[in-house]
XYZ file of C-alpha atoms in Angstrom:
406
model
C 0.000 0.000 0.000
C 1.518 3.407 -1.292
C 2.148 5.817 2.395
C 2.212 9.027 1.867
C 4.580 11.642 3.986
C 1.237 13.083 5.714
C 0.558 9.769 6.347
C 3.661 8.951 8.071
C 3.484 12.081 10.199
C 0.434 10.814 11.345
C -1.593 14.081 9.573
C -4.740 13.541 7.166
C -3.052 10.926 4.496
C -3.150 11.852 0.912
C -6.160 9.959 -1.002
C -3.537 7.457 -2.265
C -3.012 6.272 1.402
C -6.453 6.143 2.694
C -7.038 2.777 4.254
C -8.857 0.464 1.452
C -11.983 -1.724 2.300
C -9.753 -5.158 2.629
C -7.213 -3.496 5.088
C -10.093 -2.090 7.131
C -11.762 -5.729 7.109
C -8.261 -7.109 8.297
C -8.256 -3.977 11.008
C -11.528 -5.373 12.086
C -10.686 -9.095 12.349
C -7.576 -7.537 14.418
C -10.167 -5.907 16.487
C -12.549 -9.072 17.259
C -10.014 -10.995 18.076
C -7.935 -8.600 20.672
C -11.509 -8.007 22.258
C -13.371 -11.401 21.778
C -9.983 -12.682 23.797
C -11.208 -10.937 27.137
C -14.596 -13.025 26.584
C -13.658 -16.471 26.414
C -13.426 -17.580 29.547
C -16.644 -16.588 30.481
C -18.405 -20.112 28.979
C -15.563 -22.145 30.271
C -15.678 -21.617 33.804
C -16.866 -25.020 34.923
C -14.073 -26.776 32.707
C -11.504 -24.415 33.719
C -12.012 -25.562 37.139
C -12.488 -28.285 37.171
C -9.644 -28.978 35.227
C -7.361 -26.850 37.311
C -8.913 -28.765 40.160
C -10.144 -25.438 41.803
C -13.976 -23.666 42.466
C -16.028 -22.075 39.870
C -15.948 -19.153 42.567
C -12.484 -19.020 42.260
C -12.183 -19.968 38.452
C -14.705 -17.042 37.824
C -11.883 -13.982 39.338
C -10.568 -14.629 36.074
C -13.550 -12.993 34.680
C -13.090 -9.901 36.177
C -9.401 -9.602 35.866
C -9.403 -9.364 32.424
C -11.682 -6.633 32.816
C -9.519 -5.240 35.130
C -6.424 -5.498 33.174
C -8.101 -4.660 30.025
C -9.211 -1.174 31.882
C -5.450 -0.588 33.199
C -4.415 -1.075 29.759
C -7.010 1.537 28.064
C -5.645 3.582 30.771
C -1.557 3.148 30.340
C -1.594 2.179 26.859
C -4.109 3.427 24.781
C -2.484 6.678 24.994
C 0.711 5.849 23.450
C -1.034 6.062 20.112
C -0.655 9.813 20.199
C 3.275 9.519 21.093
C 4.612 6.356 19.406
C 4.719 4.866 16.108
C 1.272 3.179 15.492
C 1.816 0.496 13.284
C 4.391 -0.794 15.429
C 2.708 0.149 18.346
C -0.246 -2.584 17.574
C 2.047 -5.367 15.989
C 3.786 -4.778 19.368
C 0.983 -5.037 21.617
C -0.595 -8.239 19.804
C 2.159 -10.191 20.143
C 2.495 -9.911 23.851
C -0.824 -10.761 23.770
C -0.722 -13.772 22.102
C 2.187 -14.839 24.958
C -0.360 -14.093 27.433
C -2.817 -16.313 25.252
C -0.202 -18.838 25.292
C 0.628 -18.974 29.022
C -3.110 -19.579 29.442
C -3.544 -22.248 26.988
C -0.892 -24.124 28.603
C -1.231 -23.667 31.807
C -1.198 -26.657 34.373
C -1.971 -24.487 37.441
C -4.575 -21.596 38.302
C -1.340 -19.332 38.909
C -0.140 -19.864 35.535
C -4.039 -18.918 33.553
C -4.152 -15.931 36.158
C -0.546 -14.860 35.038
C -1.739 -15.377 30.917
C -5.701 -13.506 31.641
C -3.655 -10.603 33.324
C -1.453 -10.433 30.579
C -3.478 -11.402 27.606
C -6.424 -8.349 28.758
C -3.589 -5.798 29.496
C -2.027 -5.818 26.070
C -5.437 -6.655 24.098
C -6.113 -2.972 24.332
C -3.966 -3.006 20.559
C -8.253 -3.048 19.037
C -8.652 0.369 20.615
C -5.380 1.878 19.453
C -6.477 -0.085 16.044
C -9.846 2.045 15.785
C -8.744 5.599 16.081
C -6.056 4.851 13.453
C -8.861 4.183 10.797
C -10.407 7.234 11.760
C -6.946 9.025 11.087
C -6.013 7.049 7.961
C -9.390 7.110 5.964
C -10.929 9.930 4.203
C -12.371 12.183 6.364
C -15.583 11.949 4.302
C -15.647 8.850 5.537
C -13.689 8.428 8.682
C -17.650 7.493 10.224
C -17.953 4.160 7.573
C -13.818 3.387 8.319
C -14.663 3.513 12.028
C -18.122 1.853 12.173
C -16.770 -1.114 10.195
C -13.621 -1.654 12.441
C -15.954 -1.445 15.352
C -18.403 -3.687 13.721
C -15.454 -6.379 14.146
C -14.592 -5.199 17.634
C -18.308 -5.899 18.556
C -18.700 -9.174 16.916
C -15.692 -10.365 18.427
C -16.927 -9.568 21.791
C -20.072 -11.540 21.028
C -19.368 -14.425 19.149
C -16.171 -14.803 21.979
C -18.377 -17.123 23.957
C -20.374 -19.128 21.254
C -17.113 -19.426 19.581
C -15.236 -20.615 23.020
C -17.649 -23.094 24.034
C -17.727 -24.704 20.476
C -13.788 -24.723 20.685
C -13.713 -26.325 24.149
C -16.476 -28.781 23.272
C -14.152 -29.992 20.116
C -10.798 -30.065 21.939
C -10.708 -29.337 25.581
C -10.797 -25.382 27.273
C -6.434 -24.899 26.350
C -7.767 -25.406 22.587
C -9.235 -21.873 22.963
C -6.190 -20.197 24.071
C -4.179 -22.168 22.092
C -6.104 -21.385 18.832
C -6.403 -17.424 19.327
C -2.963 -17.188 20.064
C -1.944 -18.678 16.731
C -4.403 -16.291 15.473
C -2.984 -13.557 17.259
C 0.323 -14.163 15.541
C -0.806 -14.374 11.972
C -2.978 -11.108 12.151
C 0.054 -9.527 13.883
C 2.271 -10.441 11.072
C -0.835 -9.454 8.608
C -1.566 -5.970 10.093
C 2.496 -5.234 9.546
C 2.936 -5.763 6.148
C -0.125 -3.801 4.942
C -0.403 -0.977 7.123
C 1.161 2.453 6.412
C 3.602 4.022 9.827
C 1.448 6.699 11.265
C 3.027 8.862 13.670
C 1.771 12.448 15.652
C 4.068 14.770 14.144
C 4.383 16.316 17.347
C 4.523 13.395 20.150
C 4.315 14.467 23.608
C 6.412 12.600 26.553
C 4.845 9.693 28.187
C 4.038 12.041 31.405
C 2.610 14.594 29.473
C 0.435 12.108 27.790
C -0.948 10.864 31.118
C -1.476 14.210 32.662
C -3.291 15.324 29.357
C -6.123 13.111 30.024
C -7.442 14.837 32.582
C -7.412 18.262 30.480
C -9.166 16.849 27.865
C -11.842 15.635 29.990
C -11.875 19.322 31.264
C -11.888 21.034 27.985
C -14.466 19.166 26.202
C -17.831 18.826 27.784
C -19.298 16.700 25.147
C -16.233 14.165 25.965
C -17.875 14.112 29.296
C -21.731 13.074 28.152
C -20.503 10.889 25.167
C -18.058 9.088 27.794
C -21.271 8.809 30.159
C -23.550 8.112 27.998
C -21.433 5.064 26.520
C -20.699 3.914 30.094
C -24.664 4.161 31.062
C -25.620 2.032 27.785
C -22.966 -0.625 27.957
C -23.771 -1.018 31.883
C -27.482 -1.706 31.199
C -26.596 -4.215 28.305
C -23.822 -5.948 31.114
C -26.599 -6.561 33.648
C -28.297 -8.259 31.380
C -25.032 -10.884 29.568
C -24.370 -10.773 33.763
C -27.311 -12.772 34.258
C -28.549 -14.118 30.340
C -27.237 -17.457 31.113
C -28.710 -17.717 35.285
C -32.087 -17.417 33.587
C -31.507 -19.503 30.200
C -30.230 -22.561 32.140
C -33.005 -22.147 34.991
C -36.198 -23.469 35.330
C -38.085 -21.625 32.326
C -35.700 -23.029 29.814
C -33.261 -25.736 31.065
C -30.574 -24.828 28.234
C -27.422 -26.364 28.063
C -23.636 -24.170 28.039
C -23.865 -24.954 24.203
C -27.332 -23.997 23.257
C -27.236 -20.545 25.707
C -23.903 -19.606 23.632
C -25.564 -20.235 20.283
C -28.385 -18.056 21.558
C -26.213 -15.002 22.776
C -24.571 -15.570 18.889
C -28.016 -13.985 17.873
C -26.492 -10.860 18.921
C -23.782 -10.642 16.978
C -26.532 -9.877 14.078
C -26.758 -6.460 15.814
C -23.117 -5.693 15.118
C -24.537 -4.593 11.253
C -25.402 -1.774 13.098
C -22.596 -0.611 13.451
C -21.330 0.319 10.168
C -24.947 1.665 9.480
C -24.407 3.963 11.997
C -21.139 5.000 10.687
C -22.920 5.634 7.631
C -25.745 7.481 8.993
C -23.081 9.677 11.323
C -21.381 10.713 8.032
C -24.474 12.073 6.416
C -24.963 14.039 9.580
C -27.343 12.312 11.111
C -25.581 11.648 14.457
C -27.365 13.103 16.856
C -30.759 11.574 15.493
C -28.945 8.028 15.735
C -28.161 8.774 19.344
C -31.358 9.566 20.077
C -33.020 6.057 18.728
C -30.326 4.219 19.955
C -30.710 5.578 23.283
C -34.778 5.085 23.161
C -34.537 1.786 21.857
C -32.105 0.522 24.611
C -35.137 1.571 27.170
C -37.677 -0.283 24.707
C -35.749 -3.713 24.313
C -35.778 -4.387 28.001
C -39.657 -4.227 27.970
C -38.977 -7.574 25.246
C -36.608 -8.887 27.325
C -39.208 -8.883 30.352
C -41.662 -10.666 28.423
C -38.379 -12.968 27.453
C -38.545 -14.321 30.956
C -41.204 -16.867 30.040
C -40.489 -16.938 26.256
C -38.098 -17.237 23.998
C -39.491 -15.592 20.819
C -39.587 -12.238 23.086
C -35.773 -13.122 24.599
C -34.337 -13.255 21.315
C -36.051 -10.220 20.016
C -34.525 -8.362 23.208
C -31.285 -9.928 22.338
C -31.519 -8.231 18.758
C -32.635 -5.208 20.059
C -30.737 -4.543 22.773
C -27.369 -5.049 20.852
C -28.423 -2.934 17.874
C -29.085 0.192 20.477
C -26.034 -0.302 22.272
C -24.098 -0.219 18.434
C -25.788 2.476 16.810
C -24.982 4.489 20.267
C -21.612 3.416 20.749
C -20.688 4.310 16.796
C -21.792 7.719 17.394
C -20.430 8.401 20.610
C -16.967 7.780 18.920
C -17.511 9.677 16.014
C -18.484 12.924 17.999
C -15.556 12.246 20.235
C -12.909 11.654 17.644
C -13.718 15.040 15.749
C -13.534 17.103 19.241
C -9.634 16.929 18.753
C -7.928 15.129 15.881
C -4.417 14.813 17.049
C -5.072 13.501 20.556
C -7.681 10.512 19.068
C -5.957 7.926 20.867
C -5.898 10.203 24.557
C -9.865 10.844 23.750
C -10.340 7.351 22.951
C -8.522 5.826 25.831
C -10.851 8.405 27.929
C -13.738 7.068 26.588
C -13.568 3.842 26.644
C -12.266 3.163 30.018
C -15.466 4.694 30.993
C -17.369 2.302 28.802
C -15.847 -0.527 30.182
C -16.327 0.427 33.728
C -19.701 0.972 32.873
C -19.666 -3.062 31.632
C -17.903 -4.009 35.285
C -20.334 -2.076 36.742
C -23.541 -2.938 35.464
C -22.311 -6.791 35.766
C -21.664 -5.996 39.203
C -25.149 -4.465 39.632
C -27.131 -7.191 37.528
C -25.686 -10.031 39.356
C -26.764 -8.538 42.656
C -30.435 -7.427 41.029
C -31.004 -11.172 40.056
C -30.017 -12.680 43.302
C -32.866 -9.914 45.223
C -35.279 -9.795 42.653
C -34.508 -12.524 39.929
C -35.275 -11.833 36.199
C -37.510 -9.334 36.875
C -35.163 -7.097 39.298
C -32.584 -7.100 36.712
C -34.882 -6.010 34.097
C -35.805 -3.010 36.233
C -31.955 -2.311 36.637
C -31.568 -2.505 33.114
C -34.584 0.002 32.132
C -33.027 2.447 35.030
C -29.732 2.520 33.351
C -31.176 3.144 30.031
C -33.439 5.773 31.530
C -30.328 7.578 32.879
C -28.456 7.126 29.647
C -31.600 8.881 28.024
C -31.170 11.907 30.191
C -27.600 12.182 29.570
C -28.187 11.813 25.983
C -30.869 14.991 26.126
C -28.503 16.975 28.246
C -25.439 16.053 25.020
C -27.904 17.088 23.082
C -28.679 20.738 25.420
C -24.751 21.090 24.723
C -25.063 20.920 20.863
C -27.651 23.686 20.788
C -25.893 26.246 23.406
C -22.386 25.551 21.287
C -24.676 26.674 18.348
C -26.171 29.799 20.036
């Protein structure tokens, strides 16, 4: 692929090095599978311990430490996108991540998977150091499509992580998982190197600086603020529900199996079209108007999803809808972020999405408690309050627009 000396710098690229179709496909893959990697060992629980010869209590920290780590890294890492050489930057960060994959896939004591989770979620952050580059490398015309089709593998990844896991496992034992992603780790590594362009800030800023700029972006930009809350809010209520999806699948009502309850969160990965749609849509200016229906329809879906509790034609359609608001949202809330300041995309996106995922920690946090007070039902209620509160933030983003207009 021809680079251009713009390019390089890291400043728009000239039209011969905007980012083609197949490389942004290959960005996305890249994306899925750095993500999808934090999500695998949500299905395998029972096999990890009881192959590790320890409780599913204790087999289940795992779970949150790749949240953890994965939130350290968005934190720490992310940011280096504005000071180092990108390209490297993400060949770099996959391929300690496929160690960490590999530790875990071998491992023959609980030590050893904690040691490969930590690692594998701390240096899987190379998707969200992958996604502000497409917004930097593609036209600007079209820097909403480029971004809404890297995120729509980002989001698949995350949801076909535990359909795909639990298939995997079923076939070849809970390492084969590990085992497999970090091969695939490696060969999209090696991919992403030979046919992306270097992209550099022509003006990097120390390490410290970096840090300390976070905090004065999240000063300067108020919108920043309410798309970073408004992300959080959303992914939170959709958390409280994956939290407890499988407590009420398996249950009484339903009696699934660990295969058949992954194969029915796959119908979600359907919503990930979304995505690009709403990169689409965001280009043609219709942003805010996205935002809005996403954030309505979040409310709406768990109102199917209640009526899911003793059906599964109304679970499914939840399923649908709830991951089709929480796209079109999350699409636009990056594309309004990443034009408040081009040159610090990575800082901005680093702010942003460490509040999105602690909205996911939280709201599993929250829906796991909801469903042991109230069951189904008491989570649903969490779930409509947290889309009720993302509503309001999304009307007072909106306030914003029209005082920055008067």
């Amino acid at each position: 692929m021809t680079q251009s000396p713009s390019a390089a710098a890291g400043a728009p690229p000239q039209a011969a090095a905007y980012l083609s179709t197949p490389v942004l496909l290959l960005m996305a893959g890249a994306c899925g599978l750095c993500a999808g990697s934090n999500y695998f060992n949500q299905p395998l629980l029972h096999s990890i311990a009881v192959g590790l010869g320890v409780s599913e209590a204790r087999s289940a920290l795992t779970v949150t430490l790749a949240q953890v780590t994965y939130a350290v890294g968005l934190l720490l890492l992310v940011p280096l996108g504005d000071k180092c050489e990108r390209r490297g930057l993400v060949v770099g960060l996959m391929l300690l991540a496929s160690v960490g994959l590999f530790i875990s896939g071998f491992a023959r004591s609980f030590a050893m998977l904690f040691a490969g989770t930590a690692m594998a979620g701390l240096f899987s952050v190379a998707a969200q150091v992958l996604v502000p580059m497409a917004a930097t490398l593609s036209d600007p015309r079209r820097s909403g499509r480029a971004v809404g089709l890297v995120m729509s593998g980002l989001l698949t990844g995350i949801l076909a992580a535990r359909s795909v896991a639990g298939l995997l496992s079923a076939w070849g034992g809970w390492n084969t998982v590990y085992r497999a992603a970090g091969i695939s780790m490696l060969v999209l590594a090696a991919a992403l190197w030979l046919v992306l362009p270097r992209s550099r800030n022509p003006s990097p800023p120390s390490y410290g600086s970096t840090l300390r700029s976070l905090g004065r972006l999240i000063a300067r930009h108020p919108r920043l603020r309410s798309r970073a809350l408004l992300g959080g809010l959303s992914f939170a209520s959709v958390s409280a529900m994956f939290s407890t999806m499988s407590l009420l699948l398996s249950g009484p009502a339903f009696g699934l199996g660990d295969a058949h309850i992954g194969l029915v969160g796959l119908l979600g990965v359907a919503g990930a079209l979304m995505a690009n749609a709403a990169g689409r849509l965001a280009d043609k200016g219709h942003g805010q108007a996205t935002t809005a229906g996403a954030a309505v329809l979040l409310v709406a879906s768990w109102g199917a999803l209640w009526l899911g509790g003793g059906s599964m034609a109304w679970f499914l359609a939840g399923i649908l809808l709830i991951d089709l608001a929480l796209q079109g949202g999350h699409i636009t809330n990056q594309n309004v972020v990443y034009q408040l300041e081009p040159q610090a995309r990575s800082r901005i996106n680093a702010v942003y999405m460490t509040s999105y995922f602690i909205g996911a920690a939280a709201g599993s946090a929250l829906g796991s408690a909801a469903w042991q007070h109230g069951g189904w039902a008491g989570t649903c209620l969490l779930g409509v309050a947290l889309g009720l509160c993302a509503v309001g933030v999304m009307l007072y983003d909106r306030a914003l627009v029209r005082r920055a207009a008067a």
